[in-house]
Coordinates of C-alpha atoms and ligand atoms in Angstrom, one line a residue:
M581 CA 0.0 0.0 0.0
Q582 CA 1.4 3.4 -1.1
I583 CA 0.9 6.2 1.4
T584 CA 1.1 9.9 0.4
F585 CA 0.4 13.2 2.1
S586 CA -1.4 16.2 0.6
A587 CA -2.8 19.5 1.7
A588 CA -4.5 20.1 -1.7
A589 CA -8.2 19.5 -2.6
M590 CA -9.4 16.0 -2.0
P591 CA -9.2 13.5 -4.9
K592 CA -12.5 12.9 -6.8
S593 CA -12.4 9.1 -6.7
G594 CA -12.1 6.4 -4.1
A595 CA -13.3 6.5 -0.5
I596 CA -13.2 9.5 1.8
I597 CA -12.6 8.6 5.4
I598 CA -13.5 11.2 8.0
P599 CA -12.4 10.4 11.6
L600 CA -14.5 12.0 14.4
F601 CA -14.3 12.3 18.1
E602 CA -17.4 11.6 20.1
D603 CA -17.1 14.9 22.0
G604 CA -16.5 18.5 20.8
K605 CA -17.4 20.0 17.5
P606 CA -17.0 17.9 14.3
P607 CA -13.8 18.6 12.3
K608 CA -13.6 20.9 9.3
S609 CA -13.4 17.9 7.0
Y610 CA -16.9 16.8 8.2
V611 CA -18.4 20.2 8.0
D612 CA -17.1 20.9 4.5
M613 CA -18.2 17.5 3.2
D614 CA -21.7 18.0 4.7
A615 CA -22.0 21.3 3.0
K616 CA -20.8 19.9 -0.3
T617 CA -23.3 17.1 -0.2
D618 CA -26.2 19.3 0.7
G619 CA -26.5 17.9 4.2
A620 CA -26.4 14.2 3.2
I621 CA -23.8 13.4 5.9
A622 CA -25.8 14.9 8.8
R623 CA -29.0 13.2 7.5
A624 CA -27.2 9.8 7.4
V625 CA -25.8 10.4 10.9
K626 CA -29.2 11.2 12.2
A627 CA -31.0 8.3 10.5
A628 CA -28.5 5.8 11.8
A629 CA -28.3 7.5 15.2
F630 CA -24.5 7.3 14.7
K631 CA -22.2 8.0 17.7
P632 CA -18.5 8.0 16.9
G633 CA -17.3 5.7 19.7
K634 CA -13.9 4.1 19.2
G635 CA -14.0 1.9 16.1
K636 CA -17.6 2.7 15.2
V637 CA -18.2 3.1 11.4
L638 CA -20.9 4.8 9.3
E639 CA -20.7 4.2 5.6
I640 CA -22.4 6.5 3.2
V641 CA -22.4 5.4 -0.4
S642 CA -21.8 8.0 -3.1
P643 CA -24.0 11.1 -2.5
P644 CA -24.9 12.5 -5.9
E645 CA -22.9 15.8 -5.4
I646 CA -19.5 14.0 -5.4
D647 CA -17.7 11.6 -7.6
N648 CA -16.2 9.6 -4.8
S649 CA -17.4 6.1 -4.2
R650 CA -18.3 6.6 -0.6
I651 CA -17.8 8.6 2.6
V652 CA -16.9 6.6 5.7
L653 CA -17.2 8.2 9.1
I654 CA -15.1 6.5 11.7
G655 CA -15.3 7.0 15.4
A656 CA -12.2 7.8 17.4
G657 CA -13.8 7.8 20.8
A658 CA -13.1 10.4 23.5
S659 CA -10.6 13.2 22.5
K660 CA -9.4 13.5 26.1
D661 CA -6.4 11.1 26.6
F662 CA -6.3 10.2 22.9
S663 CA -2.7 9.0 22.5
L664 CA -0.2 8.4 19.8
L665 CA -0.9 4.7 20.0
D666 CA -4.6 5.4 19.7
A667 CA -3.8 7.3 16.5
E668 CA -2.0 4.2 15.2
S669 CA -4.9 2.0 16.1
L670 CA -7.3 4.4 14.3
G671 CA -5.2 4.0 11.2
G672 CA -5.3 0.3 11.6
V673 CA -9.0 0.2 12.1
I674 CA -9.5 2.3 8.9
V675 CA -7.6 -0.2 6.9
T676 CA -9.4 -3.2 8.5
R677 CA -12.7 -1.6 7.5
L678 CA -11.6 -0.5 4.0
F679 CA -10.3 -3.9 2.9
P680 CA -13.7 -5.6 2.6
M681 CA -15.2 -2.5 0.9
R682 CA -13.2 -3.3 -2.2
E683 CA -11.8 0.2 -2.6
K684 CA -8.6 0.7 -4.6
S685 CA -7.8 4.1 -3.1
A686 CA -8.9 6.1 -0.1
V687 CA -8.1 9.5 1.4
I688 CA -8.2 10.1 5.2
A689 CA -9.5 13.6 5.6
L690 CA -7.8 15.1 8.7
S691 CA -8.4 18.8 8.4
G692 CA -9.7 20.0 11.8
F693 CA -9.2 16.6 13.4
S694 CA -6.9 17.4 16.3
A695 CA -6.1 15.8 19.7
K696 CA -4.9 17.7 22.7
K697 CA -1.2 17.4 23.4
I698 CA -0.5 15.9 19.9
E699 CA 1.2 17.9 17.2
A700 CA -0.9 17.8 14.0
G701 CA 1.8 16.4 11.8
E702 CA 2.7 13.6 14.3
L703 CA -1.0 12.8 14.6
A704 CA -1.3 12.3 10.9
A705 CA 2.0 10.4 10.7
R706 CA 0.9 7.9 13.4
I707 CA -2.5 7.3 11.7
A708 CA -0.6 6.6 8.5
Y709 CA 1.9 4.3 10.3
G710 CA -1.0 2.4 11.9
A711 CA -2.6 2.0 8.5
R712 CA 0.6 0.7 7.0
M713 CA 1.1 -1.7 9.9
R714 CA -2.4 -3.2 9.5
S715 CA -2.0 -3.5 5.7
Y716 CA 0.7 -6.2 6.0
R717 CA 0.0 -9.6 4.4
F718 CA 2.2 -12.6 3.9
D719 CA 0.7 -14.0 0.8
K720 CA 3.7 -15.0 -1.4
Y721 CA 2.7 -18.7 -1.2
R722 CA -1.0 -18.3 -2.1
T723 CA -1.1 -19.1 -5.8
T724 CA -4.8 -19.7 -6.2
E725 CA -6.3 -16.8 -4.3
K726 CA -8.8 -15.0 -6.6
A727 CA -8.2 -11.4 -7.3
E728 CA -11.5 -10.5 -5.8
D729 CA -10.6 -12.1 -2.5
K730 CA -7.4 -10.0 -2.2
P731 CA -7.5 -6.6 -0.7
M732 CA -7.5 -4.0 -3.5
L733 CA -6.5 -1.0 -1.5
T734 CA -3.2 0.1 -3.0
K735 CA -3.3 3.9 -2.5
M736 CA -3.9 5.7 0.8
S737 CA -3.6 9.4 0.9
I738 CA -3.6 11.5 4.0
N739 CA -5.2 14.9 3.6
T740 CA -3.8 17.3 6.2
P741 CA -2.6 20.9 6.2
A742 CA 0.3 19.9 8.5
K743 CA 3.5 20.1 6.6
S744 CA 5.4 18.2 9.3
A745 CA 3.3 15.1 8.6
K746 CA 5.4 13.8 5.7
P747 CA 8.8 14.0 7.3
A748 CA 7.4 12.6 10.6
F749 CA 6.0 9.7 8.7
A750 CA 9.2 9.1 6.9
K751 CA 10.9 8.2 10.2
H752 CA 8.2 5.9 11.3
D753 CA 8.2 4.3 7.8
K754 CA 11.8 3.2 8.2
I755 CA 10.9 1.6 11.5
G756 CA 7.9 0.0 9.7
D757 CA 10.3 -1.5 7.1
G758 CA 12.1 -3.2 10.0
V759 CA 8.8 -4.5 11.4
F760 CA 7.8 -5.9 8.0
M761 CA 11.2 -7.6 7.6
T762 CA 10.7 -9.3 11.0
R763 CA 7.2 -10.3 10.1
D764 CA 8.4 -11.8 6.8
L765 CA 11.2 -13.7 8.6
V766 CA 8.9 -15.1 11.3
S767 CA 6.3 -16.1 8.7
E768 CA 8.6 -18.0 6.4
P769 CA 8.4 -21.8 6.7
A770 CA 11.5 -23.6 7.9
N771 CA 12.2 -25.3 4.6
I772 CA 12.8 -21.9 3.2
L773 CA 14.3 -20.1 6.2
Y774 CA 17.1 -22.0 7.7
P775 CA 20.4 -20.8 9.1
G776 CA 22.1 -20.3 5.8
S777 CA 19.2 -18.6 4.0
F778 CA 18.5 -16.5 7.1
A779 CA 22.1 -15.3 7.1
A780 CA 21.8 -14.5 3.4
R781 CA 18.8 -12.3 4.0
C782 CA 20.7 -10.4 6.7
K783 CA 23.2 -9.5 4.0
A784 CA 20.6 -7.3 2.4
L785 CA 21.2 -4.8 5.3
T786 CA 24.6 -4.1 3.7
K787 CA 22.7 -1.7 1.4
L788 CA 21.8 0.4 4.5
G789 CA 25.4 0.7 5.6
V790 CA 25.4 -2.2 8.0
K791 CA 28.5 -4.4 8.1
V792 CA 27.4 -8.0 8.1
K793 CA 29.7 -10.7 9.4
I794 CA 28.9 -14.4 9.2
L795 CA 30.5 -17.2 11.2
G796 CA 30.2 -20.8 10.1
E797 CA 30.6 -24.1 12.1
A798 CA 34.4 -24.3 11.4
E799 CA 35.0 -20.9 13.1
M800 CA 32.6 -21.7 15.9
K801 CA 34.4 -24.9 16.6
K802 CA 37.7 -23.0 16.8
L803 CA 36.1 -20.6 19.3
G804 CA 35.0 -23.6 21.4
M805 CA 31.2 -23.0 21.0
G806 CA 30.3 -26.6 22.0
S807 CA 27.0 -25.5 23.5
L808 CA 25.6 -23.9 20.3
L809 CA 27.1 -26.5 18.0
G810 CA 25.6 -29.4 20.1
V811 CA 22.1 -28.0 19.3
G812 CA 22.8 -27.9 15.6
Q813 CA 24.6 -31.2 15.2
G814 CA 21.4 -33.2 14.4
S815 CA 20.6 -30.9 11.5
V816 CA 21.9 -31.1 7.9
R817 CA 21.8 -27.3 7.8
E818 CA 25.0 -25.6 8.9
S819 CA 24.6 -23.4 12.0
K820 CA 25.6 -19.8 11.7
I821 CA 26.1 -16.7 13.7
V822 CA 25.5 -13.4 12.1
A823 CA 26.7 -10.0 13.4
M824 CA 25.2 -6.9 12.0
E825 CA 27.2 -3.8 12.9
W826 CA 25.7 -0.3 12.7
L827 CA 28.3 2.3 13.8
G828 CA 26.3 5.6 13.6
G829 CA 27.6 7.0 16.8
K830 CA 30.8 8.4 18.1
K831 CA 33.9 6.3 17.3
D832 CA 34.8 5.6 20.9
D833 CA 31.3 4.9 22.3
A834 CA 30.9 1.3 23.4
P835 CA 28.1 -0.3 21.3
V836 CA 24.8 -1.6 22.5
C837 CA 24.4 -5.3 21.5
F838 CA 21.1 -7.0 20.7
V839 CA 21.3 -10.7 20.8
G840 CA 18.6 -13.0 19.2
K841 CA 17.7 -16.6 19.5
G842 CA 17.4 -17.9 16.0
V843 CA 16.2 -21.5 16.1
T844 CA 14.9 -21.8 12.6
F845 CA 12.9 -24.9 13.6
D846 CA 12.6 -26.5 17.0
T847 CA 11.5 -30.1 16.9
G848 CA 12.8 -30.5 20.5
G849 CA 15.5 -32.7 19.2
I850 CA 15.7 -36.2 20.8
S851 CA 13.5 -34.8 23.6
L852 CA 11.0 -34.6 20.7
K853 CA 8.0 -32.2 21.0
P854 CA 4.4 -33.6 20.5
S855 CA 3.4 -33.2 16.8
K856 CA 0.3 -31.2 17.6
G857 CA 1.2 -27.5 17.1
M858 CA 4.8 -28.3 16.2
E859 CA 4.5 -26.2 13.1
D860 CA 4.5 -23.1 15.4
M861 CA 8.2 -23.8 16.0
K862 CA 9.0 -22.3 12.6
W863 CA 8.9 -19.0 14.5
D864 CA 11.3 -20.1 17.2
M865 CA 13.7 -17.6 15.5
G866 CA 11.5 -14.7 16.6
G867 CA 14.2 -13.2 18.7
A868 CA 16.7 -13.2 15.8
G869 CA 13.9 -11.9 13.6
A870 CA 13.3 -9.0 15.9
V871 CA 17.0 -8.2 16.2
T872 CA 17.4 -8.2 12.4
G873 CA 14.3 -6.0 11.9
A874 CA 15.6 -3.6 14.6
M875 CA 18.9 -3.3 12.9
M876 CA 17.1 -2.6 9.6
A877 CA 15.1 0.2 11.4
I878 CA 18.1 1.7 13.2
A879 CA 20.3 1.7 10.1
G880 CA 17.3 2.8 7.9
R881 CA 16.8 6.0 9.9
K882 CA 20.6 6.4 10.3
A883 CA 20.5 6.4 14.1
N884 CA 23.2 8.3 15.9
A885 CA 24.4 5.4 17.9
N886 CA 26.6 2.3 17.8
V887 CA 24.4 -0.8 17.7
I888 CA 25.3 -4.4 16.9
G889 CA 22.8 -7.2 16.3
I890 CA 24.1 -10.7 16.8
I891 CA 21.9 -13.7 16.1
G892 CA 22.6 -17.4 16.7
L893 CA 21.0 -19.5 13.9
V894 CA 20.5 -23.3 14.3
E895 CA 18.0 -25.9 13.5
N896 CA 17.1 -28.3 16.4
M897 CA 16.5 -31.8 14.8
P898 CA 16.4 -35.4 16.0
D899 CA 18.9 -37.5 14.0
G900 CA 21.5 -40.2 14.3
N901 CA 24.0 -37.5 15.0
A902 CA 21.8 -35.4 17.3
Q903 CA 22.9 -34.7 20.8
R904 CA 21.3 -37.0 23.5
P905 CA 19.8 -36.2 26.9
G906 CA 22.6 -36.5 29.3
D907 CA 25.3 -35.3 27.0
V908 CA 27.8 -32.9 28.5
V909 CA 28.9 -30.0 26.3
K910 CA 31.6 -27.4 26.9
S911 CA 30.6 -23.8 26.2
M912 CA 32.9 -21.1 24.8
S913 CA 33.0 -19.6 28.4
G914 CA 34.6 -22.8 29.6
Q915 CA 31.6 -23.8 31.7
T916 CA 30.2 -27.3 31.1
I917 CA 26.6 -28.1 30.7
E918 CA 24.7 -31.4 31.2
V919 CA 22.0 -31.4 28.6
I920 CA 19.1 -33.0 30.4
N921 CA 16.5 -31.9 27.9
T922 CA 17.4 -31.3 24.2
D923 CA 14.3 -29.2 23.9
A924 CA 15.8 -26.5 26.2
E925 CA 18.0 -25.6 23.3
G926 CA 17.6 -21.8 23.1
R927 CA 19.6 -21.2 26.2
L928 CA 22.4 -23.4 24.9
V929 CA 22.5 -21.3 21.7
L930 CA 22.4 -18.1 23.6
A931 CA 25.1 -19.2 26.1
D932 CA 27.8 -19.1 23.4
V933 CA 26.4 -16.2 21.4
L934 CA 26.2 -14.0 24.6
W935 CA 29.8 -15.0 25.5
W936 CA 31.1 -14.3 22.1
T937 CA 29.3 -10.9 22.0
Q938 CA 30.9 -9.8 25.2
E939 CA 34.4 -11.0 24.2
T940 CA 34.1 -9.4 20.7
Y941 CA 32.4 -6.0 21.4
A942 CA 32.9 -5.0 25.1
P943 CA 29.3 -3.7 24.9
A944 CA 27.7 -0.8 26.9
A945 CA 24.7 -3.0 27.3
V946 CA 23.4 -6.4 26.1
I947 CA 19.8 -7.2 25.5
D948 CA 18.8 -10.6 24.3
L949 CA 15.4 -11.5 22.8
A950 CA 14.3 -15.1 22.7
T951 CA 11.2 -17.3 22.3
L952 CA 12.7 -19.1 25.2
T953 CA 10.0 -20.8 27.3
G954 CA 6.4 -21.9 27.0
A955 CA 6.1 -20.9 30.7
I956 CA 6.2 -17.2 29.9
I957 CA 3.0 -17.6 27.8
M958 CA 1.3 -19.2 30.9
A959 CA 2.3 -16.1 33.0
L960 CA 1.9 -13.3 30.5
A961 CA -0.1 -14.7 27.6
H962 CA 0.2 -12.5 24.5
E963 CA 0.1 -9.2 26.4
F964 CA 3.7 -8.6 27.5
G965 CA 7.2 -9.8 26.9
G966 CA 8.9 -11.1 30.1
M967 CA 11.8 -9.0 31.2
F968 CA 14.6 -10.4 33.3
T969 CA 17.4 -8.2 34.6
K970 CA 19.2 -7.3 37.7
D971 CA 19.8 -3.8 36.4
D972 CA 17.0 -1.5 37.7
K973 CA 18.1 1.4 35.4
L974 CA 18.0 -0.8 32.3
A975 CA 14.6 -2.2 33.4
K976 CA 13.3 1.3 33.6
Q977 CA 14.6 2.3 30.2
L978 CA 13.2 -0.8 28.5
D979 CA 9.9 -0.5 30.3
A980 CA 9.6 3.1 29.1
A981 CA 10.4 2.1 25.5
G982 CA 7.7 -0.6 25.7
Q983 CA 5.1 1.9 26.9
A984 CA 6.0 4.4 24.2
T985 CA 5.7 1.9 21.4
G986 CA 3.1 -0.6 22.6
D987 CA 5.7 -3.4 22.7
L988 CA 4.9 -4.0 26.3
L989 CA 7.2 -5.6 28.9
W990 CA 6.6 -7.0 32.4
R991 CA 9.5 -7.5 34.7
M992 CA 9.8 -11.0 36.1
P993 CA 11.9 -12.3 39.0
L994 CA 15.5 -13.4 38.6
T995 CA 17.1 -14.5 41.9
K996 CA 19.8 -16.7 43.4
N997 CA 17.0 -19.3 44.1
H998 CA 16.4 -19.6 40.4
D999 CA 20.2 -20.1 39.8
D1000 CA 20.2 -22.8 42.5
M1001 CA 17.8 -24.9 40.4
L1002 CA 20.5 -25.5 37.8
K1003 CA 22.8 -27.7 39.9
S1004 CA 24.1 -30.8 38.1
D1005 CA 25.8 -33.8 39.6
I1006 CA 28.4 -34.2 36.9
A1007 CA 28.8 -30.8 35.2
D1008 CA 28.8 -27.1 36.1
M1009 CA 25.1 -26.9 35.4
H1010 CA 21.9 -28.5 34.0
N1011 CA 20.2 -27.0 31.1
V1012 CA 16.8 -27.1 32.9
G1013 CA 15.6 -25.9 36.2
G1014 CA 13.3 -27.7 38.6
A1015 CA 9.5 -27.8 38.8
G1016 CA 8.0 -24.3 38.2
A1017 CA 9.4 -20.9 37.5
G1018 CA 10.7 -22.2 34.1
S1019 CA 11.1 -18.8 32.6
S1020 CA 13.1 -17.5 35.6
S1021 CA 15.4 -20.6 35.7
A1022 CA 16.0 -20.2 32.0
A1023 CA 17.0 -16.6 32.6
A1024 CA 19.2 -17.7 35.5
F1025 CA 20.9 -20.1 33.1
L1026 CA 21.7 -17.2 30.7
A1027 CA 22.9 -15.0 33.6
R1028 CA 25.8 -17.5 34.0
F1029 CA 27.1 -16.4 30.7
I1030 CA 27.1 -12.7 31.5
K1031 CA 30.4 -11.3 32.7
K1032 CA 30.5 -9.3 36.0
G1033 CA 29.6 -5.7 35.6
V1034 CA 27.9 -6.1 32.2
S1035 CA 24.5 -4.4 31.9
W1036 CA 22.2 -7.1 30.6
A1037 CA 18.5 -7.9 30.1
H1038 CA 16.8 -11.0 28.8
L1039 CA 13.4 -10.6 27.1
D1040 CA 11.4 -13.8 26.7
I1041 CA 9.1 -13.1 23.8
A1042 CA 7.6 -16.6 23.3
G1043 CA 4.2 -15.1 23.7
M1044 CA 4.7 -12.1 21.5
A1045 CA 6.6 -13.1 18.3
W1046 CA 3.4 -14.6 16.8
N1047 CA 0.1 -12.9 17.1
P1048 CA -2.7 -15.4 17.4
K1049 CA -5.5 -13.1 16.4
D1050 CA -5.9 -9.8 14.5
K1051 CA -5.1 -6.7 16.5
A1052 CA -5.7 -3.1 15.4
T1053 CA -2.3 -2.7 13.9
I1054 CA -1.0 -6.3 13.8
P1055 CA -2.7 -8.8 11.6
K1056 CA -2.7 -12.4 12.8
G1057 CA 0.7 -14.0 12.3
G1058 CA 4.2 -12.7 12.7
S1059 CA 3.9 -9.6 14.9
G1060 CA 7.2 -7.8 14.5
Y1061 CA 7.3 -7.4 18.3
G1062 CA 10.5 -6.0 19.6
V1063 CA 11.6 -4.0 16.6
R1064 CA 10.0 -0.7 17.8
L1065 CA 11.0 -1.5 21.4
L1066 CA 14.7 -1.8 20.6
D1067 CA 14.6 1.1 18.2
E1068 CA 13.0 3.3 20.8
Y1069 CA 15.4 2.2 23.5
I1070 CA 18.2 3.4 21.3
R1071 CA 16.5 6.6 20.3
A1072 CA 15.6 7.6 23.9
N1073 CA 18.9 6.6 25.6
F1074 CA 21.8 6.8 23.1
E1075 CA 21.0 9.5 20.6
K1076 CA 21.5 13.2 21.1
Ligands
BES218 N1 11.0 -22.8 21.7 C1 10.6 -23.3 22.9 C2 9.7 -22.4 23.7 C3 8.4 -22.0 23.1 C4 7.2 -22.8 23.4 C5 8.3 -20.9 22.3 C6 6.0 -22.4 22.9 C7 7.0 -20.6 21.8 C8 5.9 -21.3 22.1 C9 11.8 -23.7 23.8 O1 12.9 -24.1 23.0 C10 11.3 -24.9 24.6 O2 11.1 -25.9 24.0 N2 11.3 -24.7 25.9 C11 10.9 -25.7 26.8 C12 11.9 -25.7 28.0 C13 11.7 -26.9 28.9 C14 12.2 -28.1 28.1 C15 12.6 -26.6 30.1 C16 9.5 -25.4 27.3 O3 9.1 -24.2 27.4 O4 8.7 -26.3 27.4
MN219 MN1 12.8 -26.2 22.6
ZN220 ZN1 13.1 -23.4 21.2

């Protein structure tokens, strides 16, 4: 969907969308259109007893005075407390309503539509951003879908007198590119997206000025990454680590490192998962997907900061060569791990990637994202990512970034008791905890691979990477969760 901004007269074809608050005077766009159509709008509102509550819609099909196909009034709810995220939702709702109307083009008429505390350009930009986010579809493998079943809306124009709308949108649009990349990665099936092909897609970021480095198994072996390599050894696909370096900040500033779990498919390995629902494990690379999309966003808008995205890409398969429950592996850190459950593989991958990250980049902060545990879905469903950190300042910064973007986080406990659950009789640790607190013991496992003094947070996004049902700005499917969160964390804390 192409999005444009204009302050000129409204186009004479397609649908005209007029958002309204339920309180205060109707906006200029409404008053003008009512005058132009000889009162048709007010008559329709009266006949339908239309009240512009949030998401409520009144469709008025082509009054004779205009050439446009229809006028759609859309409720924005109460103007008081209307937030930037509400503006995005409004844009999303507009697209949701327009798709089934079979319109090819539409204009959102914003003149006079204003919310307290929000600058007019930013308001228009956020409506446009929400519309674009909701327009996403992953339909590359649908070969028989009839044209009439596909959404036809290809042109969305935003009619606003605010000159600042277009440049404001341009910034959000770059972040949107990152969100779409993540959604694409998460949606791809595992026969298409495996460590090698994932790494190849990361290469595309080179165009944006990102330096992309790829490690293969031979290098990882030299580095002593027995923990990561053990997970991938049952797969015919070679494991990879990709580092994406964006150095947009001062030369001497230590970089922020984002680390992602990229299990391109998680069968569980020899500790095989039940077959029901196993197809979901194609998105067990959601952490790596979010990190990759965030790097695209950050590089795309040329952020003034040094940021590195590092992803560990492996496929967890059962095989004659797969690792067994009870195997002991040695991580790059030197610590040994007794692999009690081959399905607790994400932490084994991250153990080596986190260690390598700290050795290679001496980071200012490390934030890892991983679809790590089913237990986090029990605790937080699909509402929040779980945040584990011992650093209160970092927790605050991430929480603020979550609230600003809607990529919400909830802080979870990480204590010595959780670490105690990892004791092994024959190695330095188990890869699983005891009964209960599975997300916290997983975090405690990762903490053993964080050096003293390093500022680190782990985000368990198992409930967030995939969106089980349509939301205002996120269609069902890959959500892109984490991209905006990481981008905003950089913007708010590292850029001048
Ligand atoms: N990838 C899964 C976690 C997961 C489950 C993500 C459901 C998204 C939806 C992870 O590798 C896993 O299998 N975790 C186990 C850990 C257990 C064996 C300690 C789990 O959560 O059951
Ligand atoms: Mn698993
Ligand atoms: Zn997994």
